[in-house]
PDB file of C-alpha atoms and ligand atoms in Angstrom:
ATOM      1  CA  MET A 201      40.399-164.176 176.116  1.00 80.00           C
ATOM      2  CA  SER A 202      41.433-167.077 178.262  1.00 91.00           C
ATOM      3  CA  ARG A 203      40.339-170.567 177.488  1.00 91.00           C
ATOM      4  CA  LYS A 204      38.105-170.552 180.587  1.00 90.00           C
ATOM      5  CA  ASP A 205      36.361-167.327 179.515  1.00 92.00           C
ATOM      6  CA  ALA A 206      35.987-168.684 176.021  1.00 93.00           C
ATOM      7  CA  LEU A 207      34.342-171.801 177.360  1.00 92.00           C
ATOM      8  CA  LEU A 208      31.991-169.763 179.460  1.00 90.00           C
ATOM      9  CA  LYS A 209      31.030-167.826 176.407  1.00 93.00           C
ATOM     10  CA  LEU A 210      30.387-171.123 174.534  1.00 94.00           C
ATOM     11  CA  LYS A 211      28.170-172.219 177.357  1.00 95.00           C
ATOM     12  CA  SER A 212      25.936-169.222 176.888  1.00 95.00           C
ATOM     13  CA  VAL A 213      25.929-169.947 173.126  1.00 94.00           C
ATOM     14  CA  LEU A 214      24.860-173.491 173.864  1.00 95.00           C
ATOM     15  CA  VAL A 215      22.147-172.540 176.292  1.00 96.00           C
ATOM     16  CA  ASN A 216      20.721-169.946 173.942  1.00 94.00           C
ATOM     17  CA  ARG A 217      20.762-172.461 171.097  1.00 93.00           C
ATOM     18  CA  ARG A 218      19.157-175.141 173.267  1.00 95.00           C
ATOM     19  CA  ASN A 219      16.350-172.799 174.090  1.00 93.00           C
ATOM     20  CA  ALA A 220      15.883-171.840 170.526  1.00 91.00           C
ATOM     21  CA  LEU A 221      15.868-175.393 169.383  1.00 90.00           C
ATOM     22  CA  ARG A 222      13.357-176.416 172.019  1.00 89.00           C
ATOM     23  CA  ALA A 223      11.079-173.567 170.919  1.00 88.00           C
ATOM     24  CA  ALA A 224      11.572-174.594 167.263  1.00 84.00           C
ATOM     25  CA  LEU A 225      10.661-178.157 168.086  1.00 82.00           C
ATOM     26  CA  ALA A 226       7.526-176.806 169.697  1.00 83.00           C
ATOM     27  CA  GLY A 227       6.697-175.167 166.380  1.00 78.00           C
ATOM     28  CA  ASP A 228       8.054-171.689 167.117  1.00 77.00           C
ATOM     29  CA  LEU A 229      10.869-170.740 164.736  1.00 72.00           C
ATOM     30  CA  THR A 230      11.044-167.080 165.840  1.00 75.00           C
ATOM     31  CA  ALA A 231      13.898-167.600 168.368  1.00 74.00           C
ATOM     32  CA  LEU A 232      15.910-169.767 166.060  1.00 73.00           C
ATOM     33  CA  LYS A 233      15.745-167.206 163.291  1.00 72.00           C
ATOM     34  CA  GLU A 234      16.780-164.445 165.646  1.00 74.00           C
ATOM     35  CA  LEU A 235      19.715-166.498 166.878  1.00 71.00           C
ATOM     36  CA  THR A 236      20.756-167.179 163.308  1.00 65.00           C
ATOM     37  CA  LEU A 237      20.859-163.480 162.539  1.00 64.00           C
ATOM     38  CA  ALA A 238      22.597-162.660 165.816  1.00 60.00           C
ATOM     39  CA  SER A 239      25.403-165.188 165.580  1.00 57.00           C
ATOM     40  CA  GLY A 240      26.533-165.459 161.977  1.00 54.00           C
ATOM     41  CA  ASP A 241      29.367-167.795 162.832  1.00 51.00           C
ATOM     42  CA  LEU A 242      27.014-170.469 164.139  1.00 50.00           C
ATOM     43  CA  ALA A 243      24.465-169.869 161.362  1.00 49.00           C
ATOM     44  CA  ASP A 244      25.657-172.914 159.332  1.00 51.00           C
ATOM     45  CA  LEU A 245      25.307-175.402 162.145  1.00 49.00           C
ATOM     46  CA  ALA A 246      21.936-176.761 161.183  1.00 50.00           C
ATOM     47  CA  LEU A 247      19.946-173.677 160.286  1.00 52.00           C
ATOM     48  CA  ASP A 248      19.733-174.052 156.514  1.00 50.00           C
ATOM     49  CA  SER A 249      16.179-175.020 156.848  1.00 46.00           C
ATOM     50  CA  ALA A 250      15.236-172.553 159.547  1.00 51.00           C
ATOM     51  CA  HIS A 251      13.174-170.517 157.127  1.00 49.00           C
ATOM     52  CA  GLU A 252      11.240-173.471 155.957  1.00 52.00           C
ATOM     53  CA  GLN A 253       8.507-175.222 157.686  1.00 52.00           C
ATOM     54  CA  VAL A 254       9.214-177.668 160.439  1.00 52.00           C
ATOM     55  CA  THR A 255       9.290-181.021 158.708  1.00 63.00           C
ATOM     56  CA  SER A 256       9.643-184.257 160.574  1.00 68.00           C
ATOM     57  CA  GLN A 257      13.118-184.654 159.093  1.00 71.00           C
ATOM     58  CA  MET A 258      14.212-181.312 160.368  1.00 73.00           C
ATOM     59  CA  ALA A 259      12.676-182.041 163.728  1.00 79.00           C
ATOM     60  CA  GLU A 260      14.752-185.218 163.828  1.00 82.00           C
ATOM     61  CA  VAL A 261      17.970-183.275 163.077  1.00 84.00           C
ATOM     62  CA  GLU A 262      17.105-180.730 165.673  1.00 85.00           C
ATOM     63  CA  SER A 263      16.349-183.357 168.292  1.00 88.00           C
ATOM     64  CA  ARG A 264      19.615-184.971 167.689  1.00 89.00           C
ATOM     65  CA  GLU A 265      21.384-181.639 167.960  1.00 91.00           C
ATOM     66  CA  LEU A 266      19.415-180.888 171.105  1.00 93.00           C
ATOM     67  CA  VAL A 267      20.792-184.104 172.766  1.00 94.00           C
ATOM     68  CA  GLN A 268      24.312-183.158 171.776  1.00 94.00           C
ATOM     69  CA  ILE A 269      23.838-179.720 173.185  1.00 95.00           C
ATOM     70  CA  ASP A 270      22.374-181.069 176.410  1.00 95.00           C
ATOM     71  CA  GLU A 271      25.368-183.364 176.737  1.00 95.00           C
ATOM     72  CA  ALA A 272      27.760-180.535 176.098  1.00 96.00           C
ATOM     73  CA  ILE A 273      26.124-178.366 178.749  1.00 95.00           C
ATOM     74  CA  ALA A 274      26.250-181.320 181.193  1.00 95.00           C
ATOM     75  CA  ARG A 275      29.989-181.697 180.461  1.00 94.00           C
ATOM     76  CA  ILE A 276      30.515-177.984 181.166  1.00 93.00           C
ATOM     77  CA  ASN A 277      28.651-178.347 184.420  1.00 93.00           C
ATOM     78  CA  HIS A 278      30.826-181.312 185.368  1.00 92.00           C
ATOM     79  CA  GLY A 279      33.998-179.428 184.440  1.00 91.00           C
ATOM     80  CA  VAL A 280      34.974-181.885 181.709  1.00 91.00           C
ATOM     81  CA  TYR A 281      33.936-179.861 178.681  1.00 94.00           C
ATOM     82  CA  GLY A 282      36.468-179.337 176.029  1.00 94.00           C
ATOM     83  CA  ALA A 283      38.562-182.521 176.593  1.00 95.00           C
ATOM     84  CA  CYS A 284      38.671-185.063 173.765  1.00 96.00           C
ATOM     85  CA  ASP A 285      36.818-188.272 174.575  1.00 92.00           C
ATOM     86  CA  GLY A 286      39.410-190.181 172.527  1.00 94.00           C
ATOM     87  CA  CYS A 287      42.730-188.942 173.765  1.00 95.00           C
ATOM     88  CA  ASP A 288      41.830-186.747 176.749  1.00 93.00           C
ATOM     89  CA  LYS A 289      43.652-183.778 175.253  1.00 95.00           C
ATOM     90  CA  ALA A 290      42.062-180.335 175.148  1.00 96.00           C
ATOM     91  CA  ILE A 291      40.052-179.800 172.009  1.00 96.00           C
ATOM     92  CA  PRO A 292      41.303-176.583 170.345  1.00 96.00           C
ATOM     93  CA  LEU A 293      39.063-173.566 170.945  1.00 94.00           C
ATOM     94  CA  ALA A 294      38.682-172.957 167.224  1.00 94.00           C
ATOM     95  CA  ARG A 295      37.053-176.393 166.871  1.00 95.00           C
ATOM     96  CA  LEU A 296      34.775-175.877 169.780  1.00 95.00           C
ATOM     97  CA  GLU A 297      33.722-172.497 168.435  1.00 93.00           C
ATOM     98  CA  ALA A 298      32.865-174.103 165.098  1.00 92.00           C
ATOM     99  CA  LEU A 299      31.209-177.115 166.723  1.00 92.00           C
ATOM    100  CA  PRO A 300      30.404-176.322 170.432  1.00 93.00           C
ATOM    101  CA  TYR A 301      29.293-179.845 171.134  1.00 93.00           C
ATOM    102  CA  ALA A 302      32.303-181.598 169.688  1.00 94.00           C
ATOM    103  CA  THR A 303      33.449-184.456 171.879  1.00 94.00           C
ATOM    104  CA  LEU A 304      36.504-185.423 169.825  1.00 95.00           C
ATOM    105  CA  CYS A 305      39.579-183.514 168.630  1.00 96.00           C
ATOM    106  CA  ILE A 306      40.017-183.495 164.842  1.00 95.00           C
ATOM    107  CA  LYS A 307      42.664-186.232 164.964  1.00 95.00           C
ATOM    108  CA  CYS A 308      40.283-188.631 166.818  1.00 95.00           C
ATOM    109  CA  GLN A 309      37.337-187.578 164.709  1.00 94.00           C
ATOM    110  CA  ILE A 310      39.197-188.555 161.573  1.00 95.00           C
ATOM    111  CA  LYS A 311      40.224-191.844 163.129  1.00 94.00           C
ATOM    112  CA  LEU A 312      36.570-192.496 164.061  1.00 93.00           C
ATOM    113  CA  GLU A 313      35.375-191.614 160.567  1.00 93.00           C
ATOM    114  CA  LYS A 314      37.976-193.980 158.987  1.00 93.00           C
ATOM    115  CA  SER A 315      36.883-196.770 161.256  1.00 91.00           C
ATOM    116  CA  GLY A 316      33.331-196.444 159.994  1.00 90.00           C
ATOM    117  CA  ARG A 317      31.943-196.450 163.518  1.00 87.00           C
ATOM    118  CA  ARG A 318      29.317-194.017 164.649  1.00 81.00           C
ATOM    119  CA  ASP A 319      30.744-193.005 167.964  1.00 82.00           C
ATOM    120  CA  TRP A 320      33.884-193.243 169.943  1.00 84.00           C
ATOM    121  CA  SER A 321      32.559-195.697 172.534  1.00 82.00           C
ATOM    122  CA  GLU A 322      31.996-198.285 169.764  1.00 82.00           C
ATOM    123  CA  LEU A 323      35.617-197.794 168.624  1.00 78.00           C
ATOM    124  CA  SER A 324      36.992-198.160 172.109  1.00 69.00           C
ATOM    125  CA  ASP A 325      34.880-201.211 172.761  1.00 69.00           C
ATOM    126  CA  GLU A 326      36.492-202.742 169.743  1.00 63.00           C
ATOM    127  CA  ALA A 327      39.901-201.700 170.929  1.00 58.00           C
ATOM    128  CA  TYR A 328      39.263-203.512 174.234  1.00 59.00           C
ATOM    129  CA  ASP A 329      38.124-206.639 172.350  1.00 58.00           C
ATOM    130  CA  SER A 330      41.337-206.711 170.341  1.00 51.00           C
ATOM    131  CA  VAL A 331      43.611-206.499 173.422  1.00 47.00           C
TER     132      VAL A 331
HETATM  133 ZN1  LIG B 614      41.531-186.798 170.482  1.00 90.53          ZN
END
Protein backbone atom coordinates (compact mmCIF):
# COMPACT_ATOMS: atom_id res chain seq x y z
CA MET A 1 0.00 0.00 0.00
CA SER A 2 1.35 3.43 -0.87
CA ARG A 3 1.70 6.08 1.82
CA LYS A 4 -1.11 8.04 0.15
CA ASP A 5 -3.48 5.06 0.30
CA ALA A 6 -2.46 4.36 3.87
CA LEU A 7 -3.21 7.97 4.82
CA LEU A 8 -6.61 7.76 3.14
CA LYS A 9 -7.33 4.64 5.16
CA LEU A 10 -6.28 6.45 8.33
CA LYS A 11 -8.66 9.26 7.46
CA SER A 12 -11.60 6.88 7.42
CA VAL A 13 -10.39 5.41 10.73
CA LEU A 14 -10.30 8.93 12.18
CA VAL A 15 -13.72 9.87 10.84
CA ASN A 16 -15.28 6.67 12.20
CA ARG A 17 -13.67 7.22 15.54
CA ARG A 18 -14.76 10.85 15.67
CA ASN A 19 -18.35 9.82 15.02
CA ALA A 20 -18.17 7.12 17.69
CA LEU A 21 -16.65 9.53 20.21
CA ARG A 22 -19.30 12.14 19.51
CA ALA A 23 -21.99 9.57 20.07
CA ALA A 24 -20.26 8.35 23.25
CA LEU A 25 -20.08 11.88 24.59
CA ALA A 26 -23.78 12.15 23.93
CA GLY A 27 -24.19 9.08 26.15
CA ASP A 28 -24.36 6.39 23.50
CA LEU A 29 -21.49 3.90 23.80
CA THR A 30 -22.81 1.44 21.24
CA ALA A 31 -20.82 2.81 18.32
CA LEU A 32 -17.62 3.03 20.35
CA LYS A 33 -17.96 -0.57 21.49
CA GLU A 34 -18.54 -1.75 17.93
CA LEU A 35 -15.54 0.18 16.73
CA THR A 36 -13.42 -1.35 19.48
CA LEU A 37 -14.38 -4.82 18.36
CA ALA A 38 -13.92 -4.01 14.68
CA SER A 39 -10.45 -2.47 14.92
CA GLY A 40 -8.43 -4.36 17.46
CA ASP A 41 -5.26 -2.42 16.70
CA LEU A 42 -6.85 0.83 17.76
CA ALA A 43 -8.58 -0.67 20.75
CA ASP A 44 -5.97 0.48 23.20
CA LEU A 45 -6.20 4.14 22.25
CA ALA A 46 -8.52 5.25 24.97
CA LEU A 47 -11.11 2.59 25.12
CA ASP A 48 -10.22 0.86 28.36
CA SER A 49 -13.22 2.39 29.96
CA ALA A 50 -15.59 1.94 27.04
CA HIS A 51 -17.49 -0.74 28.90
CA GLU A 52 -17.99 1.38 31.93
CA GLN A 53 -20.34 4.23 32.41
CA VAL A 54 -19.50 7.62 30.98
CA THR A 55 -17.90 9.44 33.84
CA SER A 56 -16.96 13.08 33.69
CA GLN A 57 -13.31 12.08 33.65
CA MET A 58 -13.85 9.81 30.70
CA ALA A 59 -15.81 12.50 28.93
CA GLU A 60 -12.87 14.82 29.44
CA VAL A 61 -10.43 12.34 27.93
CA GLU A 62 -12.77 11.73 25.02
CA SER A 63 -13.27 15.44 24.43
CA ARG A 64 -9.54 15.93 24.29
CA GLU A 65 -9.17 13.03 21.89
CA LEU A 66 -12.01 14.42 19.81
CA VAL A 67 -10.18 17.75 19.46
CA GLN A 68 -7.01 15.92 18.38
CA ILE A 69 -8.97 13.87 15.86
CA ASP A 70 -10.69 16.98 14.49
CA GLU A 71 -7.30 18.61 14.06
CA ALA A 72 -5.91 15.52 12.33
CA ILE A 73 -8.84 15.44 9.90
CA ALA A 74 -8.32 19.16 9.21
CA ARG A 75 -4.64 18.48 8.48
CA ILE A 76 -5.63 15.69 6.07
CA ASN A 77 -8.02 18.07 4.32
CA HIS A 78 -5.28 20.65 4.01
CA GLY A 79 -2.81 18.09 2.70
CA VAL A 80 -0.38 18.57 5.57
CA TYR A 81 -1.24 15.44 7.54
CA GLY A 82 1.61 13.12 8.45
CA ALA A 83 4.34 15.78 8.56
CA CYS A 84 6.09 16.36 11.87
CA ASP A 85 5.32 19.73 13.50
CA GLY A 86 8.81 19.83 14.87
CA CYS A 87 11.11 18.92 12.01
CA ASP A 88 8.74 18.84 8.99
CA LYS A 89 9.81 15.33 8.11
CA ALA A 90 7.24 12.66 7.31
CA ILE A 91 6.03 10.84 10.41
CA PRO A 92 6.52 7.08 9.84
CA LEU A 93 3.31 5.25 8.92
CA ALA A 94 3.72 2.78 11.77
CA ARG A 95 3.53 5.67 14.23
CA LEU A 96 0.49 7.18 12.50
CA GLU A 97 -1.23 3.82 12.52
CA ALA A 98 -0.62 3.49 16.24
CA LEU A 99 -1.51 7.11 16.94
CA PRO A 100 -3.41 8.55 13.96
CA TYR A 101 -3.45 12.07 15.39
CA ALA A 102 0.27 12.24 16.18
CA THR A 103 1.71 15.62 15.17
CA LEU A 104 5.31 14.87 16.06
CA CYS A 105 7.74 12.18 15.00
CA ILE A 106 9.13 10.05 17.82
CA LYS A 107 12.38 12.01 17.91
CA CYS A 108 10.59 15.33 18.39
CA GLN A 109 8.10 13.77 20.82
CA ILE A 110 10.98 12.62 23.02
CA LYS A 111 12.56 16.06 22.79
CA LEU A 112 9.26 17.61 23.83
CA GLU A 113 8.82 15.20 26.75
CA LYS A 114 12.34 15.87 27.96
CA SER A 115 11.68 19.60 27.84
CA GLY A 116 8.69 19.20 30.17
CA ARG A 117 6.54 21.30 27.85
CA ARG A 118 3.05 20.32 26.91
CA ASP A 119 3.13 21.03 23.22
CA TRP A 120 5.56 21.83 20.50
CA SER A 121 4.49 25.45 20.08
CA GLU A 122 5.59 26.19 23.66
CA LEU A 123 8.93 24.61 22.93
CA SER A 124 9.43 26.57 19.72
CA ASP A 125 8.39 29.81 21.43
CA GLU A 126 11.14 29.18 23.92
CA ALA A 127 13.57 28.43 21.12
CA TYR A 128 12.76 31.75 19.50
CA ASP A 129 13.26 33.55 22.80
CA SER A 130 16.72 32.12 23.23
CA VAL A 131 17.87 33.20 19.77
ZN1 LIG B 1 10.12 15.57 14.11
